[in-house]
Tab-separated table of C-alpha atoms in Angstrom:
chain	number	residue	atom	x	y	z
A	1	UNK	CA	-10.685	28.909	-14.669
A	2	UNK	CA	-12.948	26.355	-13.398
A	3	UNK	CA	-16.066	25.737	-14.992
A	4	UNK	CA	-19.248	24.850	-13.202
A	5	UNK	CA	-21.597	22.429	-13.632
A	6	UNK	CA	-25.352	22.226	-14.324
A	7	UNK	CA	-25.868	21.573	-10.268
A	8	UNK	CA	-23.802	24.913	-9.504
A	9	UNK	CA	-20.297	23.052	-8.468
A	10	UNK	CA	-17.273	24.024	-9.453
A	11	UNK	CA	-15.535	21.572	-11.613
A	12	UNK	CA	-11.507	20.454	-11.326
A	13	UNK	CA	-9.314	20.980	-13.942
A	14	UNK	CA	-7.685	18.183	-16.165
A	15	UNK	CA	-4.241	19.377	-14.078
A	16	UNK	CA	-6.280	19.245	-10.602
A	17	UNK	CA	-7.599	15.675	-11.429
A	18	UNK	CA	-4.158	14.490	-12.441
A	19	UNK	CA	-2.713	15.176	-9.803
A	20	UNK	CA	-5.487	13.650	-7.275
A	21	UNK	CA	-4.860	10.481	-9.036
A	22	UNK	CA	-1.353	10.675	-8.792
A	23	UNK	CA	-1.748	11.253	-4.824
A	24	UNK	CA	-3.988	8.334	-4.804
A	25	UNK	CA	-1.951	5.926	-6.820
A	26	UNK	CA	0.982	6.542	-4.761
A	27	UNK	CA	-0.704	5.021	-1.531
A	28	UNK	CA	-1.487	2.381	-3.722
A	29	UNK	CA	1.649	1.559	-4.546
A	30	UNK	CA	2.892	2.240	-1.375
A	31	UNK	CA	0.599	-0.526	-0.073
A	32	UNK	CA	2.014	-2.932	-2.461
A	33	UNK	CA	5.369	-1.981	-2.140
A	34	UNK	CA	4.736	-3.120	1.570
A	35	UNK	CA	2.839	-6.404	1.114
A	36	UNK	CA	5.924	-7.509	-1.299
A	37	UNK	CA	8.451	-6.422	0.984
A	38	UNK	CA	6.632	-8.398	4.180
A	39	UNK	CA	6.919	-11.277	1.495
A	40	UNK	CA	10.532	-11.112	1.033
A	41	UNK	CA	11.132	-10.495	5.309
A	42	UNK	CA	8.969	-13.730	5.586
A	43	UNK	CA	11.181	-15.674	2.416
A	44	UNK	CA	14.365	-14.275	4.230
A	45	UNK	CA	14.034	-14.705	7.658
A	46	UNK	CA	11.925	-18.372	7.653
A	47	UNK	CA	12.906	-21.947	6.521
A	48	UNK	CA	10.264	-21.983	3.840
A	49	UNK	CA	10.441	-19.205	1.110
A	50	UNK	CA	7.457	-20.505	-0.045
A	51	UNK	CA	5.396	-18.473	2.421
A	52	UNK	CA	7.239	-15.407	1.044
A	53	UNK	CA	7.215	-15.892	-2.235
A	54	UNK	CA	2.976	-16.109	-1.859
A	55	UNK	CA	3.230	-13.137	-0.021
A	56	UNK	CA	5.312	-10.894	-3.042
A	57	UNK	CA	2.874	-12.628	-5.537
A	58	UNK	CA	-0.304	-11.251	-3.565
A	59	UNK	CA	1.573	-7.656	-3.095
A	60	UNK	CA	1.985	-8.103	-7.247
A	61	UNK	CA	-1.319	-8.645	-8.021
A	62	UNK	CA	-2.639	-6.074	-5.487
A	63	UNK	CA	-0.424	-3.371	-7.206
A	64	UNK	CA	-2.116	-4.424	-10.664
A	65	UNK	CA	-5.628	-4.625	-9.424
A	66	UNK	CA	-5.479	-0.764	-8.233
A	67	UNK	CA	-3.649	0.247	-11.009
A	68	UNK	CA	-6.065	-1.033	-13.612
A	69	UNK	CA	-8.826	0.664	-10.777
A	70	UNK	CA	-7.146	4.068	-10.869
A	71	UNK	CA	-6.381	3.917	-14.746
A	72	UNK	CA	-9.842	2.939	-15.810
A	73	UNK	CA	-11.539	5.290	-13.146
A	74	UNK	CA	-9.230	8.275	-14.782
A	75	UNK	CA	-10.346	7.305	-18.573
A	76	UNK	CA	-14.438	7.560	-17.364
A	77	UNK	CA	-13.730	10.742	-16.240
A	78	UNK	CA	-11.264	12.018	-18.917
């Protein structure tokens, strides 16, 4: 059952938070998953794969950017 707080909210479970971050992380990575694959449309269908490669490098470091977010945003709340 859900506890409330001192303010008179009901709080989430640790299986209700989960889950919210799981939906969340999933866009995330979704987003990623997109940038890279624009990368490797630009690196295929171009002269230079240069462009492309910067492109899957950005998506890269984008996924690992939220990731940390989400992970260290779960642990404060854990």
């Amino acid at each position: 059952m859900a506890k409330k707080s001192i303010s008179g909210k009901k709080r989430m479970s640790e299986t209700q938070e989960f889950e919210i971050m799981k939906l969340v992380l999933d866009k995330f990575l979704w987003l990623g998953f997109i940038v890279m694959g624009w990368g490797m449309y630009q690196s295929l269908s171009q002269a230079s794969v240069l462009a492309g490669i910067w492109y899957m490098i950005a998506g890269a470091i984008l996924l690992l950017i939220f990731v940390v977010m989400i992970v260290k945003e779960y642990e404060i709340f854990k």
